[in-house]
Amino acid sequence: MAHSETEFLRLIDENKGIIVKVSRMYMDDHDGRQDLYQEIVYQLWKSYPTFKQQSKFSTWMYRVALNTAIVFLKKEKKHQIYDSLQERHDFPEEAYDSEKDEQLKIFYQAVHELNAIEKALIFLFLEGQSHREIAAHLGISEVNARVKLNRTKERIQQIIKKYNYEF
């Protein structure tokens, strides 16, 4: 199957929210989020010829984005920015919402204290993924996904309480 750049860019535009959310979950500063965003787009482009459409593009995108974020986080080094993709896909600025700002700030502080797998679990949960889907994305059993997700939710609640904040 021929994979065109135009089709790839269309799919990225339709699903860029996934990349924004993964970047925000894994990096706490704007530059880090922007670097991770670019690295995810690059890895998606590099892997695109192997996408066989046996699943939805967004499902495949979750797996690539999360794996890229985990590797990126482990390496803790800056990656070069890929100019041809950056021109079209600068990291979108998020609109400021004063009502949710404090909640989001505390939530993301708590998330940044989680390990890479816990972040992936929370991200997929917040994306509305079922335990079965989470398990498939992370390569673990459904029971293991359920247990790990419950423990991670409890951990986030404990971290938030540490900040003397309640949702």
mmCIF file of C-alpha atoms in Angstrom:
data_model
loop_
_atom_site.group_PDB
_atom_site.id
_atom_site.type_symbol
_atom_site.label_atom_id
_atom_site.label_comp_id
_atom_site.label_asym_id
_atom_site.label_seq_id
_atom_site.Cartn_x
_atom_site.Cartn_y
_atom_site.Cartn_z
ATOM 1 C CA MET A 1 0.000 0.000 0.000
ATOM 2 C CA ALA A 2 1.395 3.388 -0.975
ATOM 3 C CA HIS A 3 1.609 5.768 1.965
ATOM 4 C CA SER A 4 1.545 9.371 0.850
ATOM 5 C CA GLU A 5 2.791 12.363 2.764
ATOM 6 C CA THR A 6 -0.541 14.127 2.186
ATOM 7 C CA GLU A 7 -2.515 11.266 3.731
ATOM 8 C CA PHE A 8 -0.103 11.095 6.664
ATOM 9 C CA LEU A 9 -0.402 14.844 7.336
ATOM 10 C CA ARG A 10 -4.207 14.615 7.164
ATOM 11 C CA LEU A 11 -4.241 11.789 9.722
ATOM 12 C CA ILE A 12 -1.855 13.685 12.007
ATOM 13 C CA ASP A 13 -4.070 16.804 11.785
ATOM 14 C CA GLU A 14 -7.151 14.740 12.681
ATOM 15 C CA ASN A 15 -5.451 13.080 15.665
ATOM 16 C CA LYS A 16 -2.952 15.686 16.897
ATOM 17 C CA GLY A 17 -4.760 15.933 20.241
ATOM 18 C CA ILE A 18 -3.308 12.530 21.118
ATOM 19 C CA ILE A 19 0.218 13.842 20.577
ATOM 20 C CA VAL A 20 -0.464 17.014 22.568
ATOM 21 C CA LYS A 21 -1.828 15.001 25.506
ATOM 22 C CA VAL A 22 1.022 12.487 25.506
ATOM 23 C CA SER A 23 3.550 15.336 25.355
ATOM 24 C CA ARG A 24 1.901 17.076 28.281
ATOM 25 C CA MET A 25 1.738 13.873 30.328
ATOM 26 C CA TYR A 26 5.419 13.116 29.917
ATOM 27 C CA MET A 27 7.100 16.533 29.869
ATOM 28 C CA ASP A 28 6.523 19.350 32.348
ATOM 29 C CA ASP A 29 8.054 22.281 30.465
ATOM 30 C CA HIS A 30 7.019 23.835 27.152
ATOM 31 C CA ASP A 31 10.333 23.147 25.388
ATOM 32 C CA GLY A 32 10.318 19.520 26.498
ATOM 33 C CA ARG A 33 6.714 19.088 25.341
ATOM 34 C CA GLN A 34 7.558 20.652 21.992
ATOM 35 C CA ASP A 35 10.592 18.379 21.553
ATOM 36 C CA LEU A 36 8.570 15.296 22.460
ATOM 37 C CA TYR A 37 5.739 16.364 20.125
ATOM 38 C CA GLN A 38 8.225 16.606 17.259
ATOM 39 C CA GLU A 39 9.833 13.273 18.144
ATOM 40 C CA ILE A 40 6.428 11.549 18.194
ATOM 41 C CA VAL A 41 5.512 12.994 14.779
ATOM 42 C CA TYR A 42 8.886 11.884 13.434
ATOM 43 C CA GLN A 43 8.492 8.352 14.819
ATOM 44 C CA LEU A 44 4.962 8.178 13.385
ATOM 45 C CA TRP A 45 6.284 9.251 9.975
ATOM 46 C CA LYS A 46 9.148 6.763 10.151
ATOM 47 C CA SER A 47 6.753 3.950 11.137
ATOM 48 C CA TYR A 48 3.906 4.965 8.821
ATOM 49 C CA PRO A 49 4.893 2.567 6.009
ATOM 50 C CA THR A 50 4.415 -0.324 8.461
ATOM 51 C CA PHE A 51 0.877 0.776 9.396
ATOM 52 C CA LYS A 52 -1.260 -1.952 7.851
ATOM 53 C CA GLN A 53 -4.681 -0.530 8.769
ATOM 54 C CA GLN A 54 -5.589 -3.626 10.779
ATOM 55 C CA SER A 55 -6.632 -1.199 13.512
ATOM 56 C CA LYS A 56 -7.753 2.414 13.514
ATOM 57 C CA PHE A 57 -4.994 4.949 12.873
ATOM 58 C CA SER A 58 -5.623 6.491 16.299
ATOM 59 C CA THR A 59 -5.101 3.122 18.022
ATOM 60 C CA TRP A 60 -1.801 2.640 16.218
ATOM 61 C CA MET A 61 -0.906 6.256 16.981
ATOM 62 C CA TYR A 62 -1.444 5.726 20.746
ATOM 63 C CA ARG A 63 1.018 2.842 20.742
ATOM 64 C CA VAL A 64 3.699 4.693 18.777
ATOM 65 C CA ALA A 65 3.222 7.918 20.776
ATOM 66 C CA LEU A 66 3.406 6.194 24.167
ATOM 67 C CA ASN A 67 6.397 4.058 23.215
ATOM 68 C CA THR A 68 8.173 7.131 21.874
ATOM 69 C CA ALA A 69 7.422 9.084 25.061
ATOM 70 C CA ILE A 70 8.727 6.284 27.264
ATOM 71 C CA VAL A 71 11.960 5.988 25.259
ATOM 72 C CA PHE A 72 12.307 9.783 25.071
ATOM 73 C CA LEU A 73 11.899 10.075 28.826
ATOM 74 C CA LYS A 74 14.435 7.318 29.489
ATOM 75 C CA LYS A 75 17.067 8.868 27.240
ATOM 76 C CA GLU A 76 16.598 12.337 28.776
ATOM 77 C CA LYS A 77 18.275 14.024 25.901
ATOM 78 C CA LYS A 78 17.145 16.537 23.334
ATOM 79 C CA HIS A 79 16.360 15.263 19.863
ATOM 80 C CA GLN A 80 16.876 17.231 16.696
ATOM 81 C CA ILE A 81 13.811 18.914 15.238
ATOM 82 C CA TYR A 82 12.730 17.643 11.873
ATOM 83 C CA ASP A 83 12.208 20.751 9.722
ATOM 84 C CA SER A 84 9.939 19.256 7.069
ATOM 85 C CA LEU A 85 7.420 18.166 9.704
ATOM 86 C CA GLN A 86 7.860 21.185 11.991
ATOM 87 C CA GLU A 87 6.741 23.657 9.327
ATOM 88 C CA ARG A 88 3.275 22.143 9.309
ATOM 89 C CA HIS A 89 3.082 20.889 12.891
ATOM 90 C CA ASP A 90 4.297 23.393 15.405
ATOM 91 C CA PHE A 91 3.253 22.470 18.915
ATOM 92 C CA PRO A 92 -0.184 24.019 19.355
ATOM 93 C CA GLU A 93 -0.554 26.487 22.196
ATOM 94 C CA GLU A 94 -3.230 25.534 24.693
ATOM 95 C CA ALA A 95 -6.004 28.000 25.410
ATOM 96 C CA TYR A 96 -5.936 29.388 28.949
ATOM 97 C CA ASP A 97 -8.951 28.500 31.081
ATOM 98 C CA SER A 98 -8.732 30.198 34.478
ATOM 99 C CA GLU A 99 -11.412 27.959 36.060
ATOM 100 C CA LYS A 100 -9.510 24.735 35.409
ATOM 101 C CA ASP A 101 -5.987 26.110 35.634
ATOM 102 C CA GLU A 102 -5.364 25.240 39.290
ATOM 103 C CA GLN A 103 -6.857 21.740 38.979
ATOM 104 C CA LEU A 104 -4.799 20.987 35.888
ATOM 105 C CA LYS A 105 -1.656 22.364 37.490
ATOM 106 C CA ILE A 106 -2.040 20.108 40.535
ATOM 107 C CA PHE A 107 -3.070 17.118 38.413
ATOM 108 C CA TYR A 108 -0.044 17.438 36.111
ATOM 109 C CA GLN A 109 2.261 17.936 39.114
ATOM 110 C CA ALA A 110 0.941 14.651 40.455
ATOM 111 C CA VAL A 111 1.268 12.923 37.073
ATOM 112 C CA HIS A 112 4.894 14.009 36.775
ATOM 113 C CA GLU A 113 5.643 12.056 39.961
ATOM 114 C CA LEU A 114 4.461 8.832 38.302
ATOM 115 C CA ASN A 115 6.733 6.458 36.437
ATOM 116 C CA ALA A 116 6.481 6.097 32.645
ATOM 117 C CA ILE A 117 4.115 3.107 32.692
ATOM 118 C CA GLU A 118 1.809 4.733 35.264
ATOM 119 C CA LYS A 119 1.656 7.832 33.058
ATOM 120 C CA ALA A 120 0.672 5.678 30.092
ATOM 121 C CA LEU A 121 -2.046 3.968 32.153
ATOM 122 C CA ILE A 122 -3.536 7.287 33.278
ATOM 123 C CA PHE A 123 -3.316 8.765 29.804
ATOM 124 C CA LEU A 124 -5.134 5.833 28.202
ATOM 125 C CA PHE A 125 -7.731 5.836 30.989
ATOM 126 C CA LEU A 126 -8.375 9.560 30.483
ATOM 127 C CA GLU A 127 -8.720 8.884 26.753
ATOM 128 C CA GLY A 128 -11.637 6.568 27.566
ATOM 129 C CA GLN A 129 -9.808 3.347 26.736
ATOM 130 C CA SER A 130 -11.184 0.115 28.209
ATOM 131 C CA HIS A 131 -9.037 -2.177 30.353
ATOM 132 C CA ARG A 132 -8.771 -4.497 27.347
ATOM 133 C CA GLU A 133 -7.591 -1.657 25.091
ATOM 134 C CA ILE A 134 -5.119 -0.414 27.713
ATOM 135 C CA ALA A 135 -3.732 -3.938 28.044
ATOM 136 C CA ALA A 136 -3.329 -4.225 24.266
ATOM 137 C CA HIS A 137 -1.553 -0.865 24.011
ATOM 138 C CA LEU A 138 0.879 -1.709 26.806
ATOM 139 C CA GLY A 139 1.351 -5.400 26.046
ATOM 140 C CA ILE A 140 0.068 -6.622 29.417
ATOM 141 C CA SER A 141 -2.919 -8.732 30.460
ATOM 142 C CA GLU A 142 -6.315 -7.142 31.000
ATOM 143 C CA VAL A 143 -6.277 -8.136 34.681
ATOM 144 C CA ASN A 144 -2.823 -6.611 35.093
ATOM 145 C CA ALA A 145 -4.006 -3.412 33.395
ATOM 146 C CA ARG A 146 -6.983 -3.184 35.762
ATOM 147 C CA VAL A 147 -4.845 -3.734 38.873
ATOM 148 C CA LYS A 148 -2.091 -1.338 37.781
ATOM 149 C CA LEU A 149 -4.630 1.327 36.810
ATOM 150 C CA ASN A 150 -6.400 1.128 40.191
ATOM 151 C CA ARG A 151 -3.082 1.385 42.028
ATOM 152 C CA THR A 152 -2.056 4.322 39.864
ATOM 153 C CA LYS A 153 -5.340 6.156 40.531
ATOM 154 C CA GLU A 154 -4.818 5.650 44.264
ATOM 155 C CA ARG A 155 -1.255 6.926 43.964
ATOM 156 C CA ILE A 156 -2.405 10.095 42.165
ATOM 157 C CA GLN A 157 -4.972 10.735 44.892
ATOM 158 C CA GLN A 158 -2.270 10.375 47.551
ATOM 159 C CA ILE A 159 0.034 12.748 45.692
ATOM 160 C CA ILE A 160 -2.745 15.324 45.278
ATOM 161 C CA LYS A 161 -3.540 15.116 48.995
ATOM 162 C CA LYS A 162 0.154 15.732 49.673
ATOM 163 C CA TYR A 163 -0.336 19.100 47.938
ATOM 164 C CA ASN A 164 -3.277 19.760 50.311
ATOM 165 C CA TYR A 165 -5.665 19.887 47.385
ATOM 166 C CA GLU A 166 -8.898 17.963 46.807
ATOM 167 C CA PHE A 167 -10.813 17.630 43.533
#
